[in-house]
Amino acid sequence: MHIDIKKEIKESGPGKAGLLILLVMIALALLAPVLARYNPFLQTADSLLPPSWEHWLGTNHVGQDIWSRLLFGARTSLLVGFGVGFLSTLLSTIFGISSALVGGLYDKVVMRIVDAFIVIPAVIIVILVAAYIRPSILVLIMLLALLSWQGGARVVRAQALSLKERGHVAAARSFGANHFYIAWRHIVPDLGPILLVDFIYGVRRAVFMEAGLAFLGITDPTMVSWGMMMRDALRFSYLNVWQWWLVPTGVALSLTIIGLTFLAYAAEPVIEPRLRGAEVA
Amino acid sequence: MPKLLEIRDLRVSYGQDVVLNGIDITLEAGETLAIVGESGTGKTTLGLSIMRLVEGTVRGDISFNGRDLLALSDREMQQIRWNQIAMVFQNADNVLNPVYTVLDQVAEPMVAHGLKKRNEARDRAAELLSHFGLPKNRFAAYPHQLSGGEQQRVLIAMSMANDPELLILDEPLSSLDAVTRSEITGLLKQTRSNRTMLVVTHDLDTVSKLSDRLAVLYGGKIMELGSTKEILANPRHPYTRALIRAYPNMTTVKDLQGIKGRMTRPVSGCPFHPRCTQVIDICPREIPELLPGHGRKIACHRGGIITLLSTRNLTKYFNSLKAVDSVDIHIEGGETLALVGQTGSGKTTLAKMIMGLHQPTEGSVYLEDTKIDNRGKDFYKRVQMVFQNPGESLSHRLSVLEAVMEPLEVQGVGTKEERIKKAIQVLGEVELPQTEDFLRKYPHHLSGGEMQRVAIARALMLDPALLIADEPTAFLDASIQAKILKLLLNMQEQRGLSMLYITHDIAAARKLSDRIAVMHNGRIIEEGLSNEIVAAPRQDYTKSLLKAASAMN
């Protein structure tokens, strides 16, 4: 059965909305240097200014322009999100398919590792590790990816187990094809939709985790992060700066996550066809 | 028994054209030897050389009763001709003299050799003619007034006139209808008891009725030599088998099959190698010797028909279920073995174990007597499979061209252009369109029959020696099924494929296969020649399969 994920998303309202939100976010992040009016790291004496023509969202406690920081924060958020999403989907694919194809002891070992990671809450590990090594953004991405591929791997393995029993896979084997060829030519193409959903989930989780960790102070201090902005803003919650400091940041983060959630919601029938309504054949 | 005729290393050529290339034959007194082969294999030349009537260059020894015929003067040879060696020629109307009555013609050799006076000779001639069934009122007729059958009777009577020790019959009966033929065969059989005969023919019916021993001639060489009965029942040379397969008869149930290619001359090495199903390096280089084997003599570098694939004690358990239970089957080069049994009897599991898609619980698979442990690309180059459901076995993401090229891609054979060229050629072989448009189609654009043809083409891309076809027509309607079966037969003829044909339909199996193995509950319960299994099944299960098979009445 051909599943056309593009059609699936285009035909659902939330799908379209999610895609729109995400595209806007990505555009803002990409155009940050153009749209931002100040260097987001530039500290000035004009601290805690309310919104004005010069500073659309005012300034923070060290006089940095909040609008500019919000834009650059989107870069961090999306970079971590997509980086982790990509890496963890890649790991899910590699371990899921190899488990399914190789089987035997290898399969058992990989699946027990997956079980173990699923039981242990990832946040705790990240906090512990981060407390010691103060991760740069690259290390953070790898760390999050390492902690989030396991669920996807399970799904991929289950699907690959069913795909490998297909006739065309048996036929390819009968030409002398090895595991790698089978995985690349016959299994990955049919996993496409599932991998996309897994990827979207991965991105969403990573955006959320990055913000959360930054909020806890575990972050790369050379980057602007929405989580960190919210933490800073909260310290000044007794002033009315929260209106243009805390709220826009919170809204930006929420919108990003909502966009991704909508997208995942629209794509979900792909992996769970029972969610599909009655279809006209 | 004394040796009547001994031919050693006989070589005959017409100019550059070598017709006989080292023939060794011994004929004992009283026996009948048949020489068979296609037209142009040198059969007639062999007969004519013994008579010294060949116009080409003859070398070697032909000794008759201890005398070297090739060394005799023409005069001495004349004495031997008709008196001691007589020949019945192929074209009756050319041989008979149109201006003599048949009675005079039969009397002529006796008179000419001064054995009898004319009157006695006529009496003897009349006796012989009646013996071979020519009505008395035809004795005075001229040859052109007789039918072909009657002319043939005259010729045989004439050859017997001087009571020769050796009678050479060149296609004595091939132009006659079946009833006349069997009558004359009967008459010849009677004379056989006190005469030595050399029967040159392409007609296997005559061979089986008349001869004790059989020599199969191809390209001027003897390919197989032995007891007629044994060779016809169990040919061991690929050419002999092909010849028998091509001969219409009431015994075999498989459809008629030609022999791939055509006879060509000159050929280096084994004369049959361009058409053989089991050629190896040495075949085109060296001429095989006629050596003893299988209770006869065979000229084949591989010692006759090889066993291409065999299984020994192959067993598969699925948990406690015994799907395949110690199966021993073998498939010879160029033959079709049909594996027949109902659904769930373990046929597909057996095929998948051979292909390495299932691991056997016990037992092993042998390819040309080499045990196969790890199947590498080499194994899959030789053994290919066509699966039951073409819709499943073709990936919905690959176009026709991509699907057909896949085996070459996996094996890393050739450049892209070569692969495309090969794909287009093989698609033509399986009678599919070779247009750009068709190559770009996806499986869901194709009909079931087309899909299965694509799958067959794909399996043929590596030029395998063995094709395993697992119910290839299960999803197709009757008319498409017939076409696919014909296609498989054609592929076997053209490519000399061996086939393991898996089916539940014993009616289809008998049309397609040389042998049938019946599988029931994971075991092979009966195995034998297709005609024998169909005509005289030993097991009750086989009988019930036959009873359940489709019939029109």
mmCIF file of N, CA and C in Angstrom, chain A residues 76-85 87-88 122-123 125-131 133-148 205-215 217-221 223-225 227:
data_model
loop_
_atom_site.group_PDB
_atom_site.id
_atom_site.type_symbol
_atom_site.label_atom_id
_atom_site.label_comp_id
_atom_site.label_asym_id
_atom_site.label_seq_id
_atom_site.Cartn_x
_atom_site.Cartn_y
_atom_site.Cartn_z
ATOM 1 N N THR A 76 18.683 28.359 18.191
ATOM 2 C CA THR A 76 19.153 27.315 19.091
ATOM 3 C C THR A 76 18.120 26.210 19.208
ATOM 4 N N SER A 77 16.895 26.668 19.465
ATOM 5 C CA SER A 77 15.820 25.724 19.703
ATOM 6 C C SER A 77 15.657 24.775 18.521
ATOM 7 N N LEU A 78 15.584 25.357 17.325
ATOM 8 C CA LEU A 78 15.343 24.532 16.139
ATOM 9 C C LEU A 78 16.577 23.718 15.773
ATOM 10 N N LEU A 79 17.760 24.298 16.000
ATOM 11 C CA LEU A 79 18.978 23.545 15.679
ATOM 12 C C LEU A 79 19.045 22.289 16.535
ATOM 13 N N VAL A 80 18.834 22.490 17.833
ATOM 14 C CA VAL A 80 18.855 21.327 18.722
ATOM 15 C C VAL A 80 17.734 20.361 18.335
ATOM 16 N N GLY A 81 16.548 20.939 18.095
ATOM 17 C CA GLY A 81 15.400 20.085 17.757
ATOM 18 C C GLY A 81 15.672 19.237 16.532
ATOM 19 N N PHE A 82 16.036 19.874 15.432
ATOM 20 C CA PHE A 82 16.219 19.108 14.194
ATOM 21 C C PHE A 82 17.471 18.227 14.262
ATOM 22 N N GLY A 83 18.507 18.737 14.930
ATOM 23 C CA GLY A 83 19.722 17.935 15.066
ATOM 24 C C GLY A 83 19.437 16.641 15.791
ATOM 25 N N VAL A 84 18.765 16.773 16.939
ATOM 26 C CA VAL A 84 18.462 15.582 17.731
ATOM 27 C C VAL A 84 17.492 14.683 16.967
ATOM 28 N N GLY A 85 16.472 15.330 16.364
ATOM 29 C CA GLY A 85 15.494 14.537 15.608
ATOM 30 C C GLY A 85 16.177 13.709 14.538
ATOM 31 N N LEU A 87 19.456 12.856 14.261
ATOM 32 C CA LEU A 87 20.387 11.850 14.777
ATOM 33 C C LEU A 87 19.656 10.671 15.402
ATOM 34 N N SER A 88 18.614 10.987 16.170
ATOM 35 C CA SER A 88 17.953 9.886 16.872
ATOM 36 C C SER A 88 17.174 9.021 15.881
ATOM 37 N N ALA A 122 15.318 10.049 30.944
ATOM 38 C CA ALA A 122 16.434 10.665 30.248
ATOM 39 C C ALA A 122 16.894 11.959 30.916
ATOM 40 N N VAL A 123 15.909 12.740 31.409
ATOM 41 C CA VAL A 123 16.250 14.055 31.953
ATOM 42 C C VAL A 123 17.282 13.934 33.061
ATOM 43 N N ILE A 125 19.554 11.690 33.556
ATOM 44 C CA ILE A 125 20.891 11.405 33.041
ATOM 45 C C ILE A 125 21.513 12.676 32.465
ATOM 46 N N VAL A 126 20.698 13.402 31.680
ATOM 47 C CA VAL A 126 21.231 14.617 31.068
ATOM 48 C C VAL A 126 21.680 15.595 32.142
ATOM 49 N N ILE A 127 20.869 15.780 33.162
ATOM 50 C CA ILE A 127 21.227 16.728 34.213
ATOM 51 C C ILE A 127 22.532 16.312 34.867
ATOM 52 N N LEU A 128 22.645 15.010 35.179
ATOM 53 C CA LEU A 128 23.864 14.531 35.823
ATOM 54 C C LEU A 128 25.078 14.730 34.934
ATOM 55 N N VAL A 129 24.946 14.301 33.678
ATOM 56 C CA VAL A 129 26.077 14.417 32.763
ATOM 57 C C VAL A 129 26.430 15.882 32.553
ATOM 58 N N ALA A 130 25.382 16.689 32.328
ATOM 59 C CA ALA A 130 25.609 18.096 32.013
ATOM 60 C C ALA A 130 26.257 18.821 33.181
ATOM 61 N N ALA A 131 25.894 18.422 34.379
ATOM 62 C CA ALA A 131 26.464 19.059 35.557
ATOM 63 C C ALA A 131 27.976 18.876 35.571
ATOM 64 N N ILE A 133 29.984 18.028 32.619
ATOM 65 C CA ILE A 133 30.772 18.427 31.441
ATOM 66 C C ILE A 133 30.326 19.732 30.795
ATOM 67 N N ARG A 134 29.315 20.383 31.299
ATOM 68 C CA ARG A 134 28.916 21.673 30.736
ATOM 69 C C ARG A 134 28.874 21.605 29.211
ATOM 70 N N PRO A 135 27.906 20.967 28.679
ATOM 71 C CA PRO A 135 27.973 20.608 27.248
ATOM 72 C C PRO A 135 27.879 21.820 26.331
ATOM 73 N N SER A 136 28.651 21.740 25.221
ATOM 74 C CA SER A 136 28.453 22.684 24.133
ATOM 75 C C SER A 136 27.188 22.230 23.413
ATOM 76 N N ILE A 137 26.710 23.017 22.469
ATOM 77 C CA ILE A 137 25.446 22.675 21.824
ATOM 78 C C ILE A 137 25.577 21.363 21.047
ATOM 79 N N LEU A 138 26.778 21.123 20.467
ATOM 80 C CA LEU A 138 26.984 19.904 19.682
ATOM 81 C C LEU A 138 26.915 18.668 20.588
ATOM 82 N N VAL A 139 27.579 18.801 21.746
ATOM 83 C CA VAL A 139 27.563 17.682 22.688
ATOM 84 C C VAL A 139 26.145 17.463 23.197
ATOM 85 N N LEU A 140 25.437 18.563 23.406
ATOM 86 C CA LEU A 140 24.063 18.453 23.907
ATOM 87 C C LEU A 140 23.203 17.691 22.893
ATOM 88 N N ILE A 141 23.381 18.040 21.628
ATOM 89 C CA ILE A 141 22.594 17.362 20.590
ATOM 90 C C ILE A 141 22.895 15.865 20.617
ATOM 91 N N MET A 142 24.179 15.514 20.686
ATOM 92 C CA MET A 142 24.533 14.100 20.661
ATOM 93 C C MET A 142 24.004 13.381 21.896
ATOM 94 N N LEU A 143 24.115 14.078 23.025
ATOM 95 C CA LEU A 143 23.653 13.484 24.278
ATOM 96 C C LEU A 143 22.156 13.196 24.203
ATOM 97 N N LEU A 144 21.401 14.201 23.745
ATOM 98 C CA LEU A 144 19.948 14.017 23.656
ATOM 99 C C LEU A 144 19.601 12.920 22.649
ATOM 100 N N ALA A 145 20.347 12.901 21.535
ATOM 101 C CA ALA A 145 20.075 11.885 20.520
ATOM 102 C C ALA A 145 20.320 10.494 21.096
ATOM 103 N N LEU A 146 21.443 10.364 21.828
ATOM 104 C CA LEU A 146 21.770 9.064 22.409
ATOM 105 C C LEU A 146 20.696 8.582 23.366
ATOM 106 N N LEU A 147 19.980 9.548 23.950
ATOM 107 C CA LEU A 147 18.985 9.165 24.941
ATOM 108 C C LEU A 147 17.578 9.050 24.356
ATOM 109 N N SER A 148 17.443 9.311 23.051
ATOM 110 C CA SER A 148 16.059 9.327 22.565
ATOM 111 C C SER A 148 15.793 8.449 21.341
ATOM 112 N N ARG A 205 10.339 16.590 21.085
ATOM 113 C CA ARG A 205 10.877 16.239 22.400
ATOM 114 C C ARG A 205 12.166 17.035 22.666
ATOM 115 N N ALA A 206 12.985 17.155 21.637
ATOM 116 C CA ALA A 206 14.282 17.811 21.823
ATOM 117 C C ALA A 206 14.114 19.304 22.081
ATOM 118 N N VAL A 207 13.177 19.947 21.369
ATOM 119 C CA VAL A 207 12.923 21.379 21.588
ATOM 120 C C VAL A 207 12.503 21.593 23.036
ATOM 121 N N PHE A 208 11.635 20.727 23.472
ATOM 122 C CA PHE A 208 11.132 20.834 24.840
ATOM 123 C C PHE A 208 12.250 20.595 25.859
ATOM 124 N N MET A 209 13.045 19.562 25.597
ATOM 125 C CA MET A 209 14.115 19.226 26.545
ATOM 126 C C MET A 209 15.173 20.324 26.586
ATOM 127 N N GLU A 210 15.503 20.855 25.425
ATOM 128 C CA GLU A 210 16.526 21.904 25.391
ATOM 129 C C GLU A 210 16.071 23.093 26.233
ATOM 130 N N ALA A 211 14.818 23.492 26.037
ATOM 131 C CA ALA A 211 14.293 24.631 26.794
ATOM 132 C C ALA A 211 14.312 24.319 28.283
ATOM 133 N N GLY A 212 13.889 23.103 28.600
ATOM 134 C CA GLY A 212 13.837 22.703 30.010
ATOM 135 C C GLY A 212 15.210 22.718 30.638
ATOM 136 N N LEU A 213 16.184 22.149 29.932
ATOM 137 C CA LEU A 213 17.535 22.090 30.482
ATOM 138 C C LEU A 213 18.114 23.487 30.645
ATOM 139 N N ALA A 214 17.893 24.333 29.648
ATOM 140 C CA ALA A 214 18.398 25.707 29.734
ATOM 141 C C ALA A 214 17.733 26.421 30.905
ATOM 142 N N PHE A 215 16.475 26.132 31.095
ATOM 143 C CA PHE A 215 15.748 26.727 32.209
ATOM 144 C C PHE A 215 16.395 26.328 33.534
ATOM 145 N N GLY A 217 19.439 25.809 33.796
ATOM 146 C CA GLY A 217 20.783 26.357 33.796
ATOM 147 C C GLY A 217 21.805 25.471 33.116
ATOM 148 N N ILE A 218 21.350 24.367 32.528
ATOM 149 C CA ILE A 218 22.301 23.493 31.853
ATOM 150 C C ILE A 218 22.289 23.838 30.381
ATOM 151 N N THR A 219 23.240 24.635 29.969
ATOM 152 C CA THR A 219 23.234 25.062 28.579
ATOM 153 C C THR A 219 24.580 25.628 28.196
ATOM 154 N N ASP A 220 24.701 25.851 26.924
ATOM 155 C CA ASP A 220 25.912 26.453 26.392
ATOM 156 C C ASP A 220 25.779 27.967 26.540
ATOM 157 N N PRO A 221 26.601 28.567 27.389
ATOM 158 C CA PRO A 221 26.393 30.001 27.674
ATOM 159 C C PRO A 221 26.650 30.900 26.476
ATOM 160 N N MET A 223 25.270 30.515 23.646
ATOM 161 C CA MET A 223 24.091 30.512 22.794
ATOM 162 C C MET A 223 22.957 31.212 23.510
ATOM 163 N N VAL A 224 22.031 31.747 22.735
ATOM 164 C CA VAL A 224 20.820 32.299 23.325
ATOM 165 C C VAL A 224 19.805 31.179 23.375
ATOM 166 N N SER A 225 19.171 30.983 24.486
ATOM 167 C CA SER A 225 18.188 29.915 24.567
ATOM 168 C C SER A 225 16.921 30.439 25.210
ATOM 169 N N GLY A 227 14.866 28.841 27.003
ATOM 170 C CA GLY A 227 14.780 28.349 28.376
ATOM 171 C C GLY A 227 15.504 29.284 29.331
#
